[in-house]
Amino acid sequence: GSGALLFNVTGSNNTASGANALFRNTTGKANTASGYQALYKNKTGTNNTASGYKALFNNKGKENTAIGAAALEKNNTGYWNAAVGYHALWKNTSGRNNTGLGAAALRDNTTGKWNTGLGFRAGAKNNGSGNIFIGHEAGYNNSYRNVSNKLLIANGKQSGNYLISGDFAAHKVNINGDLHASGNLTQN
């Protein structure tokens, strides 16, 4: 597309498809950008993959994968992140080792690391570290805004929709409902 790899100097093994994809790349290597302004500001970042409108737009980091419009759009120095879905990990700037799968999953994370959000808006308001949010809007409320080391499996943002919650640091799990088990239960 027009403007793809326009400023490339010594960067090698890059692929750019779409208007202004990898536009500012100068020395970055082994990047793949597909979509309007995908990896637009990337200059030296390496081994990134961006597919979608403004995916990894602001990137200077390495080894990130963004699939979906505005996925990891604001990423600056963050690395080893994977975002799949519209606005997944959208505000991430320096966070690393995060996985957001679903539209707006982990959307507001800026600096948090080691988070996993699976589902529409899963963990979307969180900016902590070491969290796992599974399900539609799991953790999408103010009580999960800046917490770390939490587990939440839910089917909605209200506490009545929580099935399992937990705290990795406290080694605590809460099951909200009946627990049925076949076989033996062992207690230590």
GROMACS .gro file of C-alpha atoms in nm:
model
  188
    1GLY     CA    1   0.000   0.000   0.000
    2SER     CA    2   0.092   0.363  -0.031
    3GLY     CA    3   0.362   0.465   0.219
    4ALA     CA    4   0.433   0.109   0.335
    5LEU     CA    5   0.792   0.084   0.467
    6LEU     CA    6   0.848   0.440   0.341
    7PHE     CA    7   1.139   0.526   0.575
    8ASN     CA    8   1.301   0.180   0.586
    9VAL     CA    9   1.684   0.210   0.582
   10THR     CA   10   1.847  -0.116   0.687
   11GLY     CA   11   1.551  -0.307   0.826
   12SER     CA   12   1.528  -0.650   0.669
   13ASN     CA   13   1.286  -0.939   0.641
   14ASN     CA   14   0.984  -0.710   0.690
   15THR     CA   15   0.648  -0.745   0.521
   16ALA     CA   16   0.408  -0.452   0.494
   17SER     CA   17   0.066  -0.458   0.332
   18GLY     CA   18  -0.169  -0.163   0.365
   19ALA     CA   19  -0.143   0.215   0.347
   20ASN     CA   20   0.133   0.343   0.579
   21ALA     CA   21   0.201  -0.001   0.726
   22LEU     CA   22   0.546   0.000   0.894
   23PHE     CA   23   0.562   0.362   0.775
   24ARG     CA   24   0.843   0.483   1.008
   25ASN     CA   25   1.041   0.160   1.023
   26THR     CA   26   1.414   0.231   0.979
   27THR     CA   27   1.613  -0.062   1.121
   28GLY     CA   28   1.346  -0.292   1.264
   29LYS     CA   29   1.368  -0.649   1.139
   30ALA     CA   30   1.136  -0.945   1.087
   31ASN     CA   31   0.812  -0.750   1.132
   32THR     CA   32   0.484  -0.819   0.958
   33ALA     CA   33   0.224  -0.545   0.923
   34SER     CA   34  -0.108  -0.580   0.746
   35GLY     CA   35  -0.367  -0.306   0.755
   36TYR     CA   36  -0.391   0.073   0.749
   37GLN     CA   37  -0.114   0.218   0.973
   38ALA     CA   38  -0.032  -0.120   1.129
   39LEU     CA   39   0.304  -0.084   1.310
   40TYR     CA   40   0.303   0.278   1.187
   41LYS     CA   41   0.554   0.428   1.438
   42ASN     CA   42   0.772   0.118   1.469
   43LYS     CA   43   1.135   0.222   1.398
   44THR     CA   44   1.359  -0.039   1.558
   45GLY     CA   45   1.121  -0.299   1.702
   46THR     CA   46   1.174  -0.655   1.587
   47ASN     CA   47   0.971  -0.970   1.540
   48ASN     CA   48   0.631  -0.800   1.571
   49THR     CA   49   0.313  -0.904   1.392
   50ALA     CA   50   0.026  -0.660   1.344
   51SER     CA   51  -0.288  -0.722   1.146
   52GLY     CA   52  -0.569  -0.468   1.148
   53TYR     CA   53  -0.636  -0.095   1.139
   54LYS     CA   54  -0.375   0.076   1.363
   55ALA     CA   55  -0.269  -0.252   1.525
   56LEU     CA   56   0.056  -0.186   1.718
   57PHE     CA   57   0.039   0.172   1.584
   58ASN     CA   58   0.276   0.330   1.842
   59ASN     CA   59   0.504   0.027   1.886
   60LYS     CA   60   0.873   0.045   1.976
   61GLY     CA   61   0.871  -0.294   2.149
   62LYS     CA   62   0.963  -0.639   2.030
   63GLU     CA   63   0.797  -0.974   1.980
   64ASN     CA   64   0.435  -0.858   2.010
   65THR     CA   65   0.136  -0.995   1.822
   66ALA     CA   66  -0.172  -0.781   1.760
   67ILE     CA   67  -0.466  -0.897   1.552
   68GLY     CA   68  -0.768  -0.670   1.525
   69ALA     CA   69  -0.838  -0.302   1.478
   70ALA     CA   70  -0.649  -0.095   1.738
   71ALA     CA   71  -0.515  -0.406   1.914
   72LEU     CA   72  -0.209  -0.297   2.119
   73GLU     CA   73  -0.244   0.042   1.946
   74LYS     CA   74  -0.070   0.245   2.218
   75ASN     CA   75   0.206  -0.008   2.290
   76ASN     CA   76   0.538   0.171   2.329
   77THR     CA   77   0.808  -0.046   2.489
   78GLY     CA   78   0.598  -0.344   2.594
   79TYR     CA   79   0.709  -0.683   2.470
   80TRP     CA   80   0.593  -1.045   2.452
   81ASN     CA   81   0.227  -0.940   2.441
   82ALA     CA   82  -0.049  -1.106   2.241
   83ALA     CA   83  -0.372  -0.920   2.166
   84VAL     CA   84  -0.653  -1.058   1.952
   85GLY     CA   85  -0.971  -0.855   1.905
   86TYR     CA   86  -1.080  -0.495   1.860
   87HIS     CA   87  -0.911  -0.277   2.127
   88ALA     CA   88  -0.751  -0.579   2.297
   89LEU     CA   89  -0.468  -0.446   2.520
   90TRP     CA   90  -0.543  -0.110   2.358
   91LYS     CA   91  -0.380   0.121   2.619
   92ASN     CA   92  -0.079  -0.101   2.691
   93THR     CA   93   0.237   0.113   2.687
   94SER     CA   94   0.509  -0.082   2.869
   95GLY     CA   95   0.329  -0.390   3.001
   96ARG     CA   96   0.474  -0.724   2.903
   97ASN     CA   97   0.386  -1.092   2.892
   98ASN     CA   98   0.012  -1.019   2.862
   99THR     CA   99  -0.248  -1.210   2.664
  100GLY     CA  100  -0.578  -1.046   2.572
  101LEU     CA  101  -0.820  -1.251   2.363
  102GLY     CA  102  -1.155  -1.088   2.283
  103ALA     CA  103  -1.277  -0.741   2.198
  104ALA     CA  104  -1.143  -0.495   2.460
  105ALA     CA  105  -0.980  -0.773   2.664
  106LEU     CA  106  -0.733  -0.610   2.909
  107ARG     CA  107  -0.813  -0.280   2.732
  108ASP     CA  108  -0.696  -0.036   3.005
  109ASN     CA  109  -0.378  -0.219   3.101
  110THR     CA  110  -0.085   0.021   3.060
  111THR     CA  111   0.204  -0.119   3.264
  112GLY     CA  112   0.077  -0.449   3.408
  113LYS     CA  113   0.248  -0.776   3.325
  114TRP     CA  114   0.167  -1.147   3.328
  115ASN     CA  115  -0.209  -1.092   3.278
  116THR     CA  116  -0.451  -1.309   3.085
  117GLY     CA  117  -0.792  -1.188   2.973
  118LEU     CA  118  -1.015  -1.424   2.775
  119GLY     CA  119  -1.353  -1.294   2.661
  120PHE     CA  120  -1.529  -0.973   2.567
  121ARG     CA  121  -1.396  -0.694   2.796
  122ALA     CA  122  -1.234  -0.952   3.025
  123GLY     CA  123  -1.019  -0.754   3.271
  124ALA     CA  124  -1.077  -0.442   3.060
  125LYS     CA  125  -1.043  -0.196   3.351
  126ASN     CA  126  -0.747  -0.366   3.519
  127ASN     CA  127  -0.392  -0.229   3.535
  128GLY     CA  128  -0.242  -0.478   3.780
  129SER     CA  129  -0.018  -0.779   3.727
  130GLY     CA  130  -0.051  -1.155   3.747
  131ASN     CA  131  -0.427  -1.169   3.689
  132ILE     CA  132  -0.645  -1.419   3.504
  133PHE     CA  133  -0.990  -1.308   3.386
  134ILE     CA  134  -1.201  -1.562   3.197
  135GLY     CA  135  -1.547  -1.494   3.056
  136HIS     CA  136  -1.769  -1.218   2.922
  137GLU     CA  137  -1.683  -0.898   3.116
  138ALA     CA  138  -1.504  -1.094   3.389
  139GLY     CA  139  -1.337  -0.830   3.609
  140TYR     CA  140  -1.490  -0.542   3.413
  141ASN     CA  141  -1.575  -0.329   3.717
  142ASN     CA  142  -1.400  -0.089   3.952
  143SER     CA  143  -1.330  -0.350   4.221
  144TYR     CA  144  -1.083  -0.512   3.979
  145ARG     CA  145  -0.930  -0.185   3.851
  146ASN     CA  146  -0.577  -0.194   4.001
  147VAL     CA  147  -0.551  -0.535   4.165
  148SER     CA  148  -0.287  -0.802   4.115
  149ASN     CA  149  -0.269  -1.180   4.148
  150LYS     CA  150  -0.644  -1.235   4.110
  151LEU     CA  151  -0.842  -1.509   3.939
  152LEU     CA  152  -1.195  -1.454   3.813
  153ILE     CA  153  -1.416  -1.678   3.605
  154ALA     CA  154  -1.746  -1.506   3.539
  155ASN     CA  155  -2.022  -1.448   3.287
  156GLY     CA  156  -2.074  -1.076   3.347
  157LYS     CA  157  -1.933  -0.784   3.542
  158GLN     CA  158  -2.165  -0.802   3.844
  159SER     CA  159  -2.056  -1.004   4.148
  160GLY     CA  160  -2.365  -1.224   4.108
  161ASN     CA  161  -2.217  -1.350   3.782
  162TYR     CA  162  -1.892  -1.474   3.941
  163LEU     CA  163  -1.851  -1.851   3.937
  164ILE     CA  164  -1.493  -1.875   4.067
  165SER     CA  165  -1.275  -1.606   4.221
  166GLY     CA  166  -0.939  -1.635   4.379
  167ASP     CA  167  -0.622  -1.473   4.505
  168PHE     CA  168  -0.293  -1.628   4.392
  169ALA     CA  169  -0.091  -1.446   4.660
  170ALA     CA  170  -0.317  -1.569   4.942
  171HIS     CA  171  -0.360  -1.916   4.788
  172LYS     CA  172  -0.737  -1.877   4.819
  173VAL     CA  173  -1.019  -1.988   4.585
  174ASN     CA  174  -1.389  -1.910   4.621
  175ILE     CA  175  -1.657  -2.110   4.443
  176ASN     CA  176  -1.987  -1.927   4.420
  177GLY     CA  177  -2.239  -2.209   4.393
  178ASP     CA  178  -2.259  -2.579   4.452
  179LEU     CA  179  -1.950  -2.792   4.409
  180HIS     CA  180  -2.006  -3.142   4.277
  181ALA     CA  181  -1.725  -3.392   4.259
  182SER     CA  182  -1.708  -3.753   4.151
  183GLY     CA  183  -1.433  -3.953   4.307
  184ASN     CA  184  -1.233  -3.878   4.619
  185LEU     CA  185  -1.155  -3.537   4.767
  186THR     CA  186  -0.823  -3.516   4.943
  187GLN     CA  187  -0.736  -3.255   5.204
  188ASN     CA  188  -0.380  -3.165   5.305
   0.00000   0.00000   0.00000
